CSV table of C-alpha atoms in Angstrom, one decimal:
chain,number,residue,atom,x,y,z
N,1,MET,CA,-44.3,29.0,2.2
N,2,ILE,CA,-42.9,25.5,1.6
N,3,LYS,CA,-43.7,23.1,4.2
N,4,LYS,CA,-40.3,21.8,6.1
N,5,PRO,CA,-39.9,18.2,5.4
N,6,SER,CA,-39.7,15.9,8.2
N,7,LYS,CA,-36.8,14.0,9.1
N,8,GLY,CA,-35.5,11.4,11.4
N,9,TYR,CA,-33.9,7.9,12.0
N,10,LEU,CA,-35.5,4.3,11.6
N,11,VAL,CA,-34.6,0.9,13.4
N,12,VAL,CA,-36.4,-2.1,13.2
N,13,ALA,CA,-36.0,-5.3,15.2
N,14,SER,CA,-38.2,-8.2,14.6
N,15,ARG,CA,-38.0,-11.7,15.7
N,16,LYS,CA,-35.5,-11.9,18.2
N,17,PRO,CA,-35.2,-10.2,21.3
N,18,ASN,CA,-31.9,-9.3,21.0
N,19,PHE,CA,-32.3,-7.3,18.3
N,20,TYR,CA,-34.8,-5.2,20.3
N,21,SER,CA,-31.9,-5.0,22.7
N,22,LEU,CA,-29.4,-4.1,19.8
N,23,ALA,CA,-32.3,-1.3,18.1
N,24,ILE,CA,-32.5,0.3,21.5
N,25,ASN,CA,-28.3,0.7,21.8
N,26,CYS,CA,-28.8,2.1,18.1
N,27,ILE,CA,-31.5,4.6,18.6
N,28,GLU,CA,-29.9,6.0,22.4
N,29,SER,CA,-26.1,5.9,20.4
N,30,ILE,CA,-27.9,8.3,18.1
N,31,LYS,CA,-29.6,10.3,20.8
N,32,ASP,CA,-25.9,10.3,22.6
N,33,TYR,CA,-24.4,12.6,19.7
N,34,TYR,CA,-28.1,14.4,18.4
N,35,PRO,CA,-30.5,14.7,21.3
N,36,ASP,CA,-32.8,16.5,19.3
N,37,ALA,CA,-32.7,13.9,16.7
N,38,LYS,CA,-36.4,12.1,15.8
N,39,CYS,CA,-36.0,8.4,15.8
N,40,CYS,CA,-38.7,5.6,15.1
N,41,LEU,CA,-38.3,2.2,16.4
N,42,VAL,CA,-40.3,-0.5,14.4
N,43,THR,CA,-40.6,-3.7,16.6
N,44,GLU,CA,-42.6,-6.2,17.8
N,45,GLU,CA,-45.0,-5.5,20.7
N,46,LYS,CA,-44.2,-8.6,22.7
N,47,PHE,CA,-40.7,-7.3,23.1
N,48,LEU,CA,-41.3,-3.9,24.9
N,49,ASP,CA,-40.0,-3.6,27.8
N,50,GLY,CA,-39.8,-0.1,28.9
N,51,ARG,CA,-36.6,0.9,26.8
N,52,GLU,CA,-38.4,1.7,23.7
N,53,ASP,CA,-39.6,5.2,25.3
N,54,ILE,CA,-36.4,6.5,24.1
N,55,ALA,CA,-38.0,6.2,20.7
N,56,ASP,CA,-40.3,9.7,19.4
N,57,ASP,CA,-42.2,7.3,17.2
N,58,LEU,CA,-43.2,3.7,17.8
N,59,ILE,CA,-44.8,1.4,15.2
N,60,PHE,CA,-45.6,-2.6,15.5
N,61,CYS,CA,-44.6,-4.6,13.1
N,62,ASP,CA,-44.9,-8.4,12.3
N,63,ASP,CA,-42.1,-11.2,13.1
N,64,HIS,CA,-41.0,-11.3,9.7
N,65,TYR,CA,-37.1,-12.1,8.9
N,66,ARG,CA,-37.1,-9.0,7.1
N,67,ALA,CA,-39.5,-7.1,8.9
N,68,LYS,CA,-37.0,-3.9,8.2
N,69,LEU,CA,-38.5,-3.6,4.3
N,70,TRP,CA,-42.1,-3.2,5.6
N,71,GLY,CA,-40.7,-0.6,8.6
N,72,MET,CA,-38.7,1.8,5.5
N,73,ALA,CA,-41.6,1.9,3.5
N,74,ASN,CA,-43.8,2.7,7.0
N,75,SER,CA,-41.7,5.5,8.1
N,76,PRO,CA,-43.4,8.3,9.7
N,77,TYR,CA,-40.8,10.9,8.0
N,78,ASP,CA,-40.5,12.5,5.0
N,79,ILE,CA,-36.8,12.0,4.9
N,80,THR,CA,-35.7,8.7,6.6
N,81,MET,CA,-32.4,7.5,7.7
N,82,TYR,CA,-32.4,3.7,8.0
N,83,ILE,CA,-30.0,2.5,10.0
N,84,ASP,CA,-29.4,-1.6,11.1
N,85,ALA,CA,-30.4,-2.3,14.3
N,86,ASP,CA,-26.7,-4.1,14.8
N,87,SER,CA,-25.1,-0.5,14.2
N,88,GLU,CA,-23.9,2.5,16.4
N,89,ILE,CA,-23.4,5.8,16.3
N,90,GLU,CA,-20.0,7.5,17.2
N,91,HIS,CA,-20.0,11.1,15.9
N,92,GLU,CA,-22.3,14.3,16.0
N,93,ASP,CA,-22.1,14.5,12.2
N,94,ILE,CA,-24.9,12.0,12.2
N,95,ALA,CA,-27.0,15.2,12.4
N,96,THR,CA,-26.0,16.3,8.7
N,97,VAL,CA,-26.7,12.8,7.4
N,98,PHE,CA,-29.6,14.4,5.5
N,99,ASP,CA,-27.4,16.7,3.7
N,100,GLU,CA,-26.0,13.5,2.0
N,101,LEU,CA,-29.2,13.2,-0.2
N,102,ASN,CA,-28.5,16.6,-2.1
N,103,ASN,CA,-30.7,15.9,-5.0
N,104,ASN,CA,-31.4,12.0,-4.8
N,105,ASP,CA,-34.0,10.1,-4.1
N,106,MET,CA,-32.3,7.6,-2.2
N,107,MET,CA,-28.5,6.9,-1.1
N,108,PHE,CA,-27.0,3.8,0.1
N,109,HIS,CA,-23.6,2.3,1.0
N,110,LYS,CA,-22.0,1.3,-2.2
N,111,LEU,CA,-20.3,-2.4,-2.2
N,112,ASP,CA,-17.0,-1.4,-3.4
N,113,GLU,CA,-15.6,-4.4,-5.7
N,114,LYS,CA,-11.7,-3.9,-3.6
N,115,TYR,CA,-13.8,-5.0,-0.2
N,116,LYS,CA,-15.5,-7.9,-1.6
N,117,LYS,CA,-13.7,-10.3,0.7
N,118,VAL,CA,-16.2,-8.4,3.8
N,119,TYR,CA,-19.4,-9.4,2.1
N,120,ALA,CA,-21.1,-12.2,2.2
N,121,ILE,CA,-22.1,-12.6,-2.0
N,122,THR,CA,-21.3,-9.5,-4.5
N,123,SER,CA,-21.4,-11.6,-7.9
N,124,PHE,CA,-24.2,-13.5,-9.4
N,125,THR,CA,-25.8,-14.4,-13.1
N,126,TYR,CA,-28.6,-13.0,-14.2
N,127,GLU,CA,-30.2,-14.7,-17.4
N,128,ASN,CA,-26.7,-15.6,-17.5
N,129,VAL,CA,-24.7,-12.3,-17.6
N,130,ARG,CA,-22.7,-11.6,-15.0
N,131,GLU,CA,-24.1,-9.2,-12.5
N,132,TYR,CA,-22.6,-7.6,-9.2
N,133,TYR,CA,-24.3,-6.4,-6.3
N,134,THR,CA,-23.9,-2.3,-5.9
N,135,TYR,CA,-25.6,-1.3,-3.1
N,136,CYS,CA,-26.0,-2.5,0.9
N,137,GLY,CA,-29.0,-2.3,2.6
N,138,GLY,CA,-27.7,-1.7,6.1
N,139,VAL,CA,-28.0,2.1,5.7
N,140,CYS,CA,-30.9,3.6,3.5
N,141,LEU,CA,-31.5,7.4,3.8
N,142,TYR,CA,-34.6,8.0,1.0
N,143,ASP,CA,-37.1,10.8,0.8
N,144,MET,CA,-40.7,9.6,0.4
N,145,ARG,CA,-41.9,12.6,-0.7
N,146,ASN,CA,-41.5,11.4,-4.2
N,147,PRO,CA,-44.1,8.8,-4.4
N,148,LEU,CA,-41.9,6.8,-6.2
N,149,VAL,CA,-39.7,6.4,-3.7
N,150,LYS,CA,-43.0,5.0,-1.3
N,151,ASP,CA,-43.9,2.6,-4.1
N,152,PHE,CA,-40.4,1.5,-4.4
N,153,MET,CA,-40.3,0.8,-0.7
N,154,ASN,CA,-43.5,-1.0,-0.8
N,155,ASP,CA,-42.4,-3.2,-3.8
N,156,TRP,CA,-39.1,-3.8,-2.2
N,157,ASN,CA,-41.3,-5.3,0.8
N,158,ASP,CA,-43.7,-7.2,-1.4
N,159,LEU,CA,-41.5,-8.8,-3.7
N,160,PHE,CA,-38.8,-9.7,-1.1
N,161,ARG,CA,-41.7,-11.5,1.0
N,162,LYS,CA,-42.6,-13.4,-2.3
N,163,GLN,CA,-39.0,-14.1,-2.8
N,164,TYR,CA,-38.6,-15.4,1.0
N,165,SER,CA,-41.7,-17.5,0.5
N,166,LYS,CA,-40.2,-19.0,-2.8
N,167,GLU,CA,-43.4,-17.6,-4.4
N,168,LEU,CA,-40.9,-15.9,-6.8
N,169,ILE,CA,-37.6,-16.9,-8.2
N,170,LEU,CA,-36.0,-14.9,-10.5
N,171,PRO,CA,-33.4,-16.2,-13.0
N,172,MET,CA,-30.4,-15.5,-10.7
N,173,ASP,CA,-27.7,-17.4,-10.0
N,174,PRO,CA,-26.8,-19.0,-7.2
N,175,TRP,CA,-30.2,-18.6,-6.3
N,176,GLN,CA,-30.0,-20.5,-3.0
N,177,GLU,CA,-27.5,-18.0,-1.9
N,178,LEU,CA,-29.0,-15.1,-3.0
N,179,TRP,CA,-32.6,-16.0,-2.3
N,180,ASP,CA,-32.8,-14.2,1.4
N,181,PHE,CA,-31.0,-11.2,0.7
N,182,ASP,CA,-32.6,-8.1,0.5
N,183,GLN,CA,-30.1,-6.9,-1.6
N,184,THR,CA,-31.1,-9.3,-4.4
N,185,THR,CA,-34.4,-7.5,-4.5
N,186,LEU,CA,-32.7,-4.5,-4.0
N,187,TRP,CA,-31.0,-5.2,-7.1
N,188,TYR,CA,-33.8,-6.3,-9.0
N,189,LEU,CA,-36.0,-3.4,-8.8
N,190,LEU,CA,-33.0,-1.0,-9.5
N,191,ASN,CA,-31.8,-2.8,-12.7
N,192,LYS,CA,-34.7,-4.3,-14.3
N,193,VAL,CA,-37.6,-2.9,-13.3
N,194,ASP,CA,-38.7,-0.4,-16.0
N,195,LYS,CA,-41.2,2.0,-13.6
N,196,TYR,CA,-37.7,2.7,-11.1
N,197,LYS,CA,-35.1,3.2,-14.0
N,198,ASN,CA,-35.4,7.2,-13.3
N,199,ILE,CA,-35.1,6.6,-9.3
N,200,LYS,CA,-32.1,8.8,-8.6
N,201,VAL,CA,-30.0,6.5,-6.6
N,202,ASP,CA,-26.7,6.9,-5.3
N,203,SER,CA,-24.0,6.3,-2.8
N,204,PHE,CA,-22.5,8.4,0.1
N,205,LYS,CA,-19.8,10.5,-0.9
N,206,ASP,CA,-17.8,9.6,1.9
N,207,ASN,CA,-18.8,6.0,1.4
N,208,LEU,CA,-17.4,4.1,4.6
N,209,ARG,CA,-17.9,6.8,7.1
N,210,TRP,CA,-21.7,5.9,7.0
N,211,ASN,CA,-21.6,2.4,7.4
N,212,TYR,CA,-18.3,1.4,8.5
N,213,PHE,CA,-17.7,-2.8,8.8
N,214,PRO,CA,-15.0,-3.7,11.1
N,215,HIS,CA,-13.7,-5.6,8.7
N,216,TYR,CA,-12.7,-2.9,6.4
N,217,GLU,CA,-10.1,-1.9,9.6
N,218,ARG,CA,-9.3,-5.6,9.8
N,219,TYR,CA,-8.4,-6.9,6.0
N,220,PHE,CA,-7.8,-3.8,4.4
N,221,ASN,CA,-6.4,-1.0,6.7
N,222,ALA,CA,-9.2,0.8,5.1
N,223,PHE,CA,-10.7,3.9,6.8
N,224,PRO,CA,-13.0,6.8,5.6
N,225,LYS,CA,-11.6,10.2,4.8
N,226,ASP,CA,-13.6,11.7,7.8
N,227,PRO,CA,-14.3,10.2,11.4
N,228,VAL,CA,-16.6,6.9,11.2
N,229,VAL,CA,-20.3,8.2,11.7
N,230,ILE,CA,-21.8,4.9,11.8
N,231,ARG,CA,-20.1,1.4,13.2
N,232,HIS,CA,-22.0,-1.8,11.9
N,233,TYR,CA,-21.1,-4.6,13.6
N,234,SER,CA,-23.3,-7.1,11.4
N,235,SER,CA,-19.9,-9.3,10.8
N,236,TYR,CA,-20.0,-10.1,14.6
N,237,ALA,CA,-24.0,-10.2,15.0
N,238,GLN,CA,-23.9,-13.1,12.3
N,239,LYS,CA,-21.4,-14.7,13.8
N,240,ASP,CA,-22.5,-14.9,17.6
N,241,LYS,CA,-25.4,-17.1,17.6
N,242,SER,CA,-27.4,-14.8,20.1
N,243,TYR,CA,-28.0,-12.1,17.4
N,244,ALA,CA,-28.4,-14.7,14.7
R,1,MET,CA,28.9,-24.6,-21.3
R,2,ALA,CA,31.3,-21.8,-22.3
R,3,ASP,CA,29.6,-21.8,-25.6
R,4,VAL,CA,26.2,-20.9,-24.3
R,5,LYS,CA,25.3,-17.2,-24.4
R,6,ARG,CA,23.2,-16.2,-21.7
R,7,THR,CA,21.1,-13.2,-21.1
R,8,TRP,CA,21.1,-11.9,-17.4
R,9,ILE,CA,17.7,-10.6,-15.9
R,10,LYS,CA,17.6,-7.3,-14.8
R,11,ASP,CA,16.3,-8.3,-11.2
R,12,ALA,CA,19.3,-10.0,-9.7
R,13,PHE,CA,20.2,-9.3,-5.9
R,14,TRP,CA,22.4,-10.3,-3.2
R,15,GLU,CA,21.3,-12.3,-0.7
R,16,THR,CA,23.9,-11.4,2.1
R,17,PRO,CA,25.2,-8.1,2.9
R,18,SER,CA,28.6,-9.8,1.9
R,19,LYS,CA,27.8,-10.3,-1.5
R,20,GLU,CA,29.1,-13.5,-1.5
R,21,LEU,CA,26.2,-14.9,-3.0
R,22,LEU,CA,24.2,-14.0,-5.5
R,23,ASN,CA,20.5,-14.9,-6.8
R,24,CYS,CA,19.7,-14.3,-10.3
R,25,ILE,CA,18.0,-15.6,-13.6
R,26,SER,CA,19.5,-16.0,-16.9
R,27,GLU,CA,17.9,-17.1,-20.2
R,28,HIS,CA,19.8,-18.8,-23.0
R,29,LYS,CA,18.3,-20.7,-26.4
R,30,GLU,CA,18.6,-24.2,-27.0
R,31,GLY,CA,17.8,-25.1,-30.3
R,32,PHE,CA,14.3,-23.5,-30.6
R,33,LYS,CA,13.7,-23.5,-26.6
R,34,ASP,CA,13.8,-20.4,-24.6
R,35,VAL,CA,15.4,-21.7,-21.4
R,36,ARG,CA,15.1,-19.6,-18.1
R,37,GLN,CA,17.2,-20.9,-14.9
R,38,VAL,CA,17.3,-19.8,-11.4
R,39,HIS,CA,20.6,-19.7,-9.9
R,40,LYS,CA,22.0,-19.0,-6.4
R,41,LEU,CA,25.6,-18.5,-7.4
R,42,LYS,CA,28.7,-18.6,-4.9
R,43,ARG,CA,31.4,-15.9,-5.3
R,44,GLY,CA,34.2,-17.9,-7.5
R,45,ASP,CA,32.0,-19.3,-9.7
R,46,PRO,CA,32.3,-18.2,-13.2
R,47,LEU,CA,28.7,-18.0,-13.6
R,48,PHE,CA,28.6,-15.3,-10.6
R,49,ASP,CA,31.5,-13.4,-12.6
R,50,GLU,CA,29.7,-13.8,-15.7
R,51,CYS,CA,26.3,-12.1,-14.2
R,52,VAL,CA,28.0,-9.4,-12.4
R,53,GLU,CA,29.9,-8.3,-15.2
R,54,GLN,CA,27.1,-8.3,-17.3
R,55,LEU,CA,24.2,-6.5,-14.6
R,56,THR,CA,27.6,-4.6,-12.9
R,57,ILE,CA,27.9,-4.5,-9.2
R,58,GLU,CA,26.1,-0.9,-9.0
R,59,PHE,CA,23.0,-2.1,-10.7
R,60,ILE,CA,22.9,-5.2,-8.4
R,61,ASP,CA,23.5,-3.0,-5.4
R,62,LYS,CA,20.5,-0.9,-6.6
R,63,THR,CA,18.3,-4.0,-6.9
R,64,THR,CA,19.1,-5.3,-3.8
R,65,ASP,CA,18.3,-2.2,-2.1
R,66,GLU,CA,14.9,-1.8,-3.8
R,67,ARG,CA,14.3,-5.6,-2.7
R,68,VAL,CA,14.9,-5.0,0.9
R,69,ASN,CA,12.8,-1.4,0.9
R,70,LYS,CA,9.9,-3.6,-0.7
R,71,LYS,CA,10.2,-6.7,1.8
R,72,PHE,CA,10.3,-4.2,4.6
R,73,LYS,CA,6.9,-2.5,3.4
R,74,GLU,CA,5.2,-5.7,3.0
R,75,GLN,CA,6.3,-6.7,6.4
R,76,GLU,CA,5.4,-3.4,7.7
R,77,GLN,CA,1.7,-3.7,6.2
R,78,GLN,CA,1.6,-7.1,7.0
R,79,ARG,CA,2.2,-5.7,10.8
R,80,GLN,CA,-0.2,-3.2,10.7
R,81,LEU,CA,-2.7,-5.5,9.6
R,82,GLU,CA,-2.4,-7.4,12.3
R,83,ILE,CA,-2.6,-4.9,14.8
R,84,ASN,CA,-5.9,-3.9,13.1
R,85,LYS,CA,-7.2,-7.3,13.6
R,86,ARG,CA,-6.4,-7.3,17.0
R,87,LYS,CA,-7.8,-3.9,17.6
R,88,ALA,CA,-11.0,-4.7,15.6
R,89,GLU,CA,-11.9,-7.9,17.5
R,90,ARG,CA,-11.1,-6.1,20.8
R,91,LEU,CA,-13.9,-3.2,19.5
R,92,GLU,CA,-16.4,-6.3,18.5
R,93,GLN,CA,-15.8,-7.8,21.8
R,94,LEU,CA,-16.2,-4.6,23.7
R,95,PHE,CA,-19.4,-4.1,22.1
R,96,ASN,CA,-20.4,-7.3,22.7
R,97,TYR,CA,-19.7,-7.0,26.4
R,98,LYS,CA,-21.5,-3.4,26.7
R,99,LEU,CA,-24.8,-5.1,25.2
R,100,GLU,CA,-24.7,-7.8,27.7
R,101,THR,CA,-23.8,-5.0,30.9
R,102,PHE,CA,-26.7,-3.2,29.6
R,103,GLU,CA,-28.9,-6.0,29.8
R,104,VAL,CA,-28.3,-5.9,33.7
R,105,GLU,CA,-31.7,-5.3,35.2
R,106,ASP,CA,-30.9,-2.2,36.9
R,107,ILE,CA,-29.0,-0.6,34.2
R,108,LYS,CA,-31.6,-1.5,31.5
R,109,GLU,CA,-34.3,0.2,34.1
R,110,SER,CA,-32.0,3.1,34.6
R,111,LYS,CA,-33.5,6.4,33.4
R,112,ASN,CA,-29.4,8.0,33.7
R,113,ARG,CA,-28.9,9.1,30.0
R,114,ILE,CA,-25.7,10.5,30.9
R,115,LEU,CA,-24.1,7.7,32.4
R,116,LYS,CA,-25.4,5.4,29.6
R,117,SER,CA,-23.9,7.5,27.3
R,118,ARG,CA,-20.7,7.5,28.7
R,119,LEU,CA,-20.7,3.5,29.2
R,120,ARG,CA,-21.7,3.5,25.8
R,121,ARG,CA,-18.5,5.6,24.5
R,122,ALA,CA,-16.4,3.5,26.9
R,123,LYS,CA,-13.3,2.5,25.6
R,124,SER,CA,-12.2,-0.3,27.4
R,125,ILE,CA,-14.1,-3.2,29.9
R,126,PRO,CA,-12.6,-1.6,33.1
R,127,GLU,CA,-14.3,1.5,31.9
R,128,VAL,CA,-17.3,0.0,31.1
R,129,ASN,CA,-17.3,-1.6,34.6
R,130,LEU,CA,-16.9,1.6,36.2
R,131,TYR,CA,-19.8,3.4,34.6
R,132,ALA,CA,-22.0,0.2,35.2
R,133,ILE,CA,-21.1,0.8,39.1
R,134,MET,CA,-22.2,4.6,38.9
R,135,ILE,CA,-25.6,3.5,36.7
R,136,ILE,CA,-26.4,1.3,39.8
R,137,GLN,CA,-25.4,3.6,42.6
R,138,ASP,CA,-27.4,6.2,40.9
R,139,LYS,CA,-30.8,4.0,40.1
R,140,LEU,CA,-30.4,2.8,43.8
R,141,GLU,CA,-30.4,6.2,45.4
R,142,ASN,CA,-33.5,7.1,43.2
R,143,ASP,CA,-35.6,3.9,44.3
R,144,LYS,CA,-34.3,4.9,47.9
R,145,GLU,CA,-35.8,8.8,47.1
R,146,THR,CA,-38.9,7.2,45.7
R,147,GLU,CA,-39.8,5.0,48.4
């Protein structure tokens, strides 16, 4: 008999206590709409205040700026839906997100050229050739039953840490604007590393539904076909120093 | 002046409903140069008659209607964006307000998932306040029972 894969949601909060509060809010919102959801909180032990009980799994991480990448690589689930802590769930279809994977290894929110005003950075040059970020790391649905995906997640974390500590400088320009984005590492791994050329990556069909930035409405009057499932308050969190 | 042979570009439109002022563009040759001029012509101006004769009143009426509709649509889109902008700002403020409310000690410690969920789904600040009070009341009652 084939064993059913375990499926769960992963939220990471490191560095700032406010991210812990955001992560708790995010997990509680998942359970508001999907009470049976399995949720894993990856956070620093020092932040715990009792609210972590809402999580089914608790993993401690270090205080790295992008501990999320370590958290993603260490998910306790076969199939994981990673969600940025500054997001909130607002629809019961969160329970069906795993169906979105189809036969892919990883799914991301696509950075659509027409909404580029919303994104921090979209284009750059790699070895003097103009390139574009394709995916946003705000949400990621991935299947670690494929060992290549597990390797990918580990490499994403390792490479980003090297990039962030200035140990690694990729031939990308303007590097001073790219070095602290995990999207930079994501783009590099997906586009320039042979080992991952056959990894099956795609974006969500109703793309805006699974990572809806308020700016999509604010600047473009753009909405998903079906109701928003995950609303991502990232622009707001960046603006407000308390969530920086 | 009279010798100049003008072509009137097909996007002329009436500036006023009384059709007394015509906005139009002409092109003509000056030696080897192509000259393009934008005009605002009053009725009675010979160029006004020349343009109307070439393009016809019906055609200018049609382009005027199209232009008005286009402007109206653009204004409507702009208005919608303004509404959305305000809505998005309100939503972000509400999200912030809810997070602050969840940090109130008694609310933070409350295990009442139903009321907390209602607070999270609240659509306005008064609604958030209402559920916040209910959560605190529930917490105080539970504390009393435990004592």
